[in-house]
Amino acid sequence: MCGMRFSTQELVSEFQHIVLASAGEHGYFERTDSPDTAGPTSLIFLQKAEDLPDQVAVVVTSERVALQVAPVTRALVVSVDDVRLAQALMKRRFDPYLSADTEWEAIHPSAVIHASAKVASGCRIGPNAVIGADCELDENVIIRANAVIEHDVRIGRDSVVHTGVNIGYKSQIGERVNIQAGAIIGGEGYGFVPNKEGSYQPVPHTGYVRLHDDVHVGSNTCIDRGTYGVTEIGAGVKIDNLVHVAHNVQVGENTLLTAQTGVAGSSRIGRHVITSGQVGILDHKTVPDHTILLHRAGVTEDIPTGGKYAGTPAQPLKEYVRTITLAKKVAKLEQKLRKLQAQLDAPD
Amino acid sequence: MCGMRFSTQELVSEFQHIVLASAGEHGYFERTDSPDTAGPTSLIFLQKAEDLPDQVAVVVTSERVALQVAPVTRALVVSVDDVRLAQALMKRRFDPYLSADTEWEAIHPSAVIHASAKVASGCRIGPNAVIGADCELDENVIIRANAVIEHDVRIGRDSVVHTGVNIGYKSQIGERVNIQAGAIIGGEGYGFVPNKEGSYQPVPHTGYVRLHDDVHVGSNTCIDRGTYGVTEIGAGVKIDNLVHVAHNVQVGENTLLTAQTGVAGSSRIGRHVITSGQVGILDHKTVPDHTILLHRAGVTEDIPTGGKYAGTPAQPLKEYVRTITLAKKVAKLEQKLRKLQAQLDAPD
Amino acid sequence: MCGMRFSTQELVSEFQHIVLASAGEHGYFERTDSPDTAGPTSLIFLQKAEDLPDQVAVVVTSERVALQVAPVTRALVVSVDDVRLAQALMKRRFDPYLSADTEWEAIHPSAVIHASAKVASGCRIGPNAVIGADCELDENVIIRANAVIEHDVRIGRDSVVHTGVNIGYKSQIGERVNIQAGAIIGGEGYGFVPNKEGSYQPVPHTGYVRLHDDVHVGSNTCIDRGTYGVTEIGAGVKIDNLVHVAHNVQVGENTLLTAQTGVAGSSRIGRHVITSGQVGILDHKTVPDHTILLHRAGVTEDIPTGGKYAGTPAQPLKEYVRTITLAKKVAKLEQKLRKLQAQLDAPD
């Protein structure tokens, strides 16, 4: 890991589809960095010229900033259209990023793996992990320490299941899925019916969870299995920490559910939806494609069309902004009313 | 599991206390299903006639819907008073519902069980589970993989502790309790006192948690132990995922705490209370029996009497509805005021 | 544990720096208790005279209450300035408080400890715990059952890591840190950049988490590692259950984050800040020293100066109180307006 060197020539040629130009002398770099952690062998991603560090090997930045910094740095300056996207792609390529505890044997002897489970080549299974009957792990799947995979689970290639995760039986996990530590995939949902005495009878939930390709699940997030069928998370959906997704929910492709959001049973979330933190969505509600839910929006009714919404109950952003400035408005109304009263009471 | 067949005669006779009538020919079914996942050997629970699938073996439905569907289906149509309750009871009876990973030995050799622990007959203990000193597990308790039971814990018969759960020392768990994966029962509560320098000194919490019979605890939910005594969850209480219940809290029987609800220290929640998702209850507050907390109600003062409440601070539902329509009201007031002003300013 | 006896003479002399006076006969006590769980050998901390139990060995209370209860009890009455602080200090000293499952061997044979890890004297490592390469545990560190410590983690003396915790690679944990069960320290943060097709590309997060001395982390709380550098939690910070702290966040000394609070990426929280439950703080925001966030405050903009804030968006407490009484105000305005209209319409 230490002592790795990358040639800037290689960088530019490997990323020629996004590199617009480069200025300065070619050389080497050892790691990616942010401007404030940079050293003489760092490649950094620079948003503002004033953040340029004294010592740095490569600066990846916009064309505008490149014009400002190229004359004042000895670093190679590489310009791109989208600096943040370049960071995502280049950091993934060049960082010594470890998703596995590679200090352990590929299949740790303390792991408990059922005889009927199929583990493809390139998989790693950490200490004390448990793999149930009839599971299938495709190439290069990583199951980390103390994770538990129940029976009949399928996990696609290059997926990573971090420590202490539980994946419930019959779950279908796509390729390149990343499940952070402590997440519970396929727990039994919350379904109870009161009898005449008011005592709640559980409805067994016997469905499963499907996570499509490239899904990210944050730490300690919970996704319940369907009552009979599937709870389904579309390809490319990114879910943050401590999110609750109830039974039978469907989430469309490339949607973002940020931290502590809760989605109640059977709701339908479209594609390219964004929920900012602590959003709540009641059960059996619809959130259409391209909806953005802000300021802890509470979705209590179907959202009719995409767009920005905020507040509880969720309302179009414009109305919400009007509502939160209401106090000032009412103060003004009071003042006007007093004036009017005075005007009316005044002797002509 | 596969190939199990149940006779509809048995169904009707076993559930004669809730079956009102049946129409059609008797036969067999193999599993319960929802209308959209049904096949020719399914028993389904039907709420609306238009959802009747083409192929199905048994339809359990209301008397009204039974009249509509009996003439148009070859399935046996069974009518009941409460279709949802029938679903809870029948699905539990006939579904191949597995709460244990039955592929493992009853007591897995990798489990660590203290010599002083008492494990009754019919118990199952999964891979890498840990059972501490002086624990007592009654008949048919299931402890799943990687769960940790600390010392001096008692668990009543037929309870299930899912993967990765931690049950703290001295916890008292009733019968038929279901604790979903990753839940933490009996963690140390949040009690700190600032000294003169403003540095917080911890008060050790040395009490315990008691879960009465038929309690359900959702995934990754946390219930802290009492400071000296008990944090107590009444019989039949159903707690959803990611709920926080602090030290010394008391929750009455048959109350529902849905996802991401938080209850701060020493609060008293009555019986048959319902909190919808993301409700918050401050410390030392009282919520009386039969209270329903909606729209993320924030309980900042004692609730005086049962009924529906919503909003932060929690207010009776009627007032809340009035408050959320305030923006429109203020707009109207402005308009009226403008008219009045015009009327007043107008030359007579 | 049972049968331990402490002399009240020792109590008074050991805590002479906080004891103001004592009245009554000296003797012995066996444990600390609350007034409602007290027995004849209990030391209790009494806030109100009317809560004095019949039987008790020692009463620690304020000077005012001491005057009331000393004449009517045979217990030794010890007066102090701050009863709650006395409770924190004395309960910690005298309670049979167990943070370790001492029924197990100090280093349990089922624990998986990498050969390169350094474990100082007095450490305890529970069943099925995993300690990665190059970790360093100082004196008396306790790692409980099924916890996973990744590689290159340093943990200071007297810290306790409870069951099922995951501590990510390169984490720096101070002394006397207490991490409750199921917490995830150093998970990968939430950082994604859309490409032109709207598919989100992950930015690998390769930084780390630093918890300074005396930090408390609640059950199932998640603290993500920095993108390149550190997510830093200052000395004496107390974090409750189910809290989310995102990448690059900095929290100042002696701050309290109570249950289900969420702090988004790169925000800066000052010292001596208090967030009550379910507070939300958006990314890249600043909360200055001595800020108190109440009623689930939603911080959507930098907070300019310390003080009390509430509501979403967070506003000074006074404004918030005005806002939540708005409904009544608007009702009054309507009434006044109607009168004015009547006055205006009335024939002179």
Short mmCIF file of C-alpha atoms in Angstrom, two decimals, chain A residues 1 32-34 37 43 45 81-82 84-89 91-93 95-104 108 110 127-128 144-146 162-164 178 180-182 216 218-220 236 238-242 254-260 272-274 276-278 295-296 320 323-324 326-328 330 333-334 337-338 340-341 344-345, chain C residues 110 112-114 128-133 146-151 166 169 182-184 187-190 192-206 220-225 227-229 242-245 260-263 278-282 295-300 311-313 319 323 326 329-330 333 336-337 340 343-344:
data_model
loop_
_atom_site.label_atom_id
_atom_site.label_comp_id
_atom_site.label_asym_id
_atom_site.label_seq_id
_atom_site.Cartn_x
_atom_site.Cartn_y
_atom_site.Cartn_z
CA MET A 1 0.00 0.00 0.00
CA THR A 32 -5.30 11.34 -3.64
CA ASP A 33 -5.90 14.04 -1.04
CA SER A 34 -8.03 17.04 -0.16
CA THR A 37 -4.32 17.16 3.81
CA LEU A 43 -3.12 14.40 -6.35
CA PHE A 45 -9.24 17.89 -6.49
CA ASP A 81 -15.61 19.42 -16.81
CA ASP A 82 -16.88 18.10 -13.49
CA ARG A 84 -16.53 16.21 -8.24
CA LEU A 85 -17.21 13.44 -10.74
CA ALA A 86 -13.49 13.26 -11.57
CA GLN A 87 -12.85 12.84 -7.85
CA ALA A 88 -15.27 9.92 -7.62
CA LEU A 89 -13.71 8.15 -10.59
CA LYS A 91 -10.14 8.34 -6.12
CA ARG A 92 -11.69 4.95 -6.69
CA ARG A 93 -8.90 4.12 -9.13
CA ASP A 95 -6.67 5.27 -3.53
CA PRO A 96 -5.46 2.41 -1.38
CA TYR A 97 -9.10 1.78 -0.52
CA LEU A 98 -9.67 -1.38 1.45
CA SER A 99 -13.09 -2.79 1.80
CA ALA A 100 -11.80 -6.08 3.15
CA ASP A 101 -9.68 -6.88 6.18
CA THR A 102 -7.01 -8.38 3.98
CA GLU A 103 -4.97 -9.45 6.98
CA TRP A 104 -7.14 -12.54 7.29
CA HIS A 108 -11.31 -17.46 7.60
CA SER A 110 -13.66 -19.47 12.11
CA PRO A 127 -13.82 -14.29 10.96
CA ASN A 128 -17.01 -15.66 12.58
CA ARG A 144 -16.80 -9.45 6.54
CA ALA A 145 -16.41 -10.48 10.16
CA ASN A 146 -19.51 -11.51 12.11
CA HIS A 162 -19.61 -5.35 6.02
CA THR A 163 -19.27 -6.50 9.63
CA GLY A 164 -22.29 -7.53 11.62
CA ASN A 178 -22.24 -2.25 -0.75
CA GLN A 180 -22.39 -1.07 5.51
CA ALA A 181 -21.91 -2.50 8.99
CA GLY A 182 -24.89 -3.42 11.13
CA HIS A 216 -25.49 1.25 -1.30
CA GLY A 218 -25.73 2.66 5.11
CA SER A 219 -24.78 1.53 8.62
CA ASN A 220 -27.56 0.15 10.83
CA GLY A 236 -28.09 2.57 -8.23
CA LYS A 238 -28.01 4.98 -2.39
CA ILE A 239 -29.36 4.64 1.14
CA ASP A 240 -27.66 6.39 4.05
CA ASN A 241 -27.32 5.36 7.73
CA LEU A 242 -30.21 4.53 10.07
CA ASN A 254 -30.94 6.13 -8.80
CA THR A 255 -32.91 7.46 -5.86
CA LEU A 256 -31.17 8.83 -2.75
CA LEU A 257 -32.57 8.20 0.74
CA THR A 258 -30.44 10.14 3.19
CA ALA A 259 -29.88 9.54 6.87
CA GLN A 260 -32.71 8.64 9.25
CA HIS A 272 -34.18 9.99 -9.22
CA VAL A 273 -35.96 10.97 -6.03
CA ILE A 274 -33.92 12.66 -3.27
CA SER A 276 -32.90 14.87 2.59
CA GLY A 277 -32.31 13.68 6.16
CA GLN A 278 -35.10 12.59 8.55
CA HIS A 295 -36.48 20.09 5.41
CA ARG A 296 -37.68 16.79 6.87
CA TYR A 320 -43.58 25.97 2.50
CA THR A 323 -45.66 29.25 5.55
CA ILE A 324 -42.40 29.58 7.45
CA LEU A 326 -45.95 33.49 8.29
CA ALA A 327 -44.99 34.81 11.73
CA LYS A 328 -43.55 37.99 10.22
CA VAL A 330 -48.98 38.07 10.89
CA LEU A 333 -51.07 42.28 9.56
CA GLU A 334 -51.52 43.18 13.24
CA LEU A 337 -55.00 46.41 11.49
CA ARG A 338 -54.06 48.74 14.37
CA LEU A 340 -56.78 50.95 10.22
CA GLN A 341 -58.55 50.90 13.56
CA LEU A 344 -61.38 54.58 11.60
CA ASP A 345 -61.62 55.79 15.18
CA SER C 110 -12.97 -18.02 20.73
CA VAL C 112 -9.87 -13.97 16.85
CA ILE C 113 -6.86 -11.72 17.52
CA HIS C 114 -4.38 -10.94 14.78
CA ASN C 128 -16.06 -14.27 19.23
CA ALA C 129 -14.60 -10.74 19.25
CA VAL C 130 -12.28 -9.94 16.33
CA ILE C 131 -9.15 -7.75 16.63
CA GLY C 132 -7.45 -6.82 13.34
CA ALA C 133 -3.83 -6.34 12.33
CA ASN C 146 -18.82 -10.27 18.95
CA ALA C 147 -17.31 -6.78 18.65
CA VAL C 148 -15.10 -6.28 15.58
CA ILE C 149 -12.06 -4.01 15.64
CA GLU C 150 -10.58 -3.51 12.18
CA HIS C 151 -6.86 -3.04 11.50
CA ASN C 166 -17.71 -2.28 14.78
CA TYR C 169 -9.77 0.83 10.39
CA GLY C 182 -24.16 -2.14 18.08
CA ALA C 183 -22.54 1.26 17.43
CA ILE C 184 -20.67 1.63 14.14
CA GLY C 187 -18.36 3.33 8.55
CA GLU C 188 -18.03 4.63 5.01
CA GLY C 189 -19.81 7.94 4.60
CA TYR C 190 -22.40 8.95 2.07
CA PHE C 192 -21.89 10.14 -4.44
CA VAL C 193 -21.60 12.21 -7.61
CA PRO C 194 -24.01 11.80 -10.54
CA ASN C 195 -22.53 11.17 -13.96
CA LYS C 196 -24.21 12.48 -17.10
CA GLU C 197 -26.66 9.59 -17.12
CA GLY C 198 -27.74 10.45 -13.57
CA SER C 199 -26.14 7.36 -12.10
CA TYR C 200 -24.35 8.05 -8.82
CA GLN C 201 -20.63 7.33 -8.63
CA PRO C 202 -19.26 6.65 -5.13
CA VAL C 203 -16.40 8.72 -3.77
CA PRO C 204 -14.38 6.29 -1.63
CA HIS C 205 -14.05 7.56 1.92
CA THR C 206 -10.60 6.77 3.19
CA ASN C 220 -26.59 1.54 17.39
CA THR C 221 -25.22 5.06 16.81
CA CYS C 222 -23.24 5.57 13.57
CA ILE C 223 -20.19 7.84 13.17
CA ASP C 224 -18.79 7.84 9.63
CA ARG C 225 -15.10 8.26 8.87
CA THR C 227 -13.52 11.51 3.28
CA TYR C 228 -9.74 12.05 3.41
CA GLY C 229 -9.15 13.15 6.99
CA LEU C 242 -29.34 5.93 17.22
CA VAL C 243 -27.50 9.17 16.45
CA HIS C 244 -26.04 9.76 12.97
CA VAL C 245 -22.76 11.70 12.64
CA GLN C 260 -31.86 10.11 17.12
CA THR C 261 -30.09 13.38 16.36
CA GLY C 262 -28.57 13.58 12.87
CA VAL C 263 -25.57 15.69 11.81
CA GLN C 278 -34.34 14.07 16.98
CA VAL C 279 -32.53 17.30 16.12
CA GLY C 280 -31.32 17.57 12.52
CA ILE C 281 -28.33 19.57 11.28
CA LEU C 282 -27.75 19.93 7.54
CA HIS C 295 -38.01 20.74 20.08
CA ARG C 296 -36.34 18.83 17.26
CA ALA C 297 -34.70 21.95 15.87
CA GLY C 298 -33.77 21.66 12.19
CA VAL C 299 -30.55 23.57 11.51
CA THR C 300 -30.69 24.63 7.86
CA GLY C 311 -38.23 24.60 15.27
CA THR C 312 -37.54 23.94 11.59
CA PRO C 313 -35.87 25.99 10.25
CA GLU C 319 -39.48 33.57 17.91
CA THR C 323 -44.68 31.08 15.95
CA LEU C 326 -49.69 31.91 15.84
CA LYS C 329 -53.19 35.08 17.16
CA VAL C 330 -54.68 34.62 13.72
CA LEU C 333 -56.98 38.94 14.13
CA LYS C 336 -60.86 42.10 15.17
CA LEU C 337 -61.17 42.34 11.42
CA LEU C 340 -63.75 46.58 12.13
CA GLN C 343 -67.95 49.18 12.44
CA LEU C 344 -67.18 50.40 8.94
#
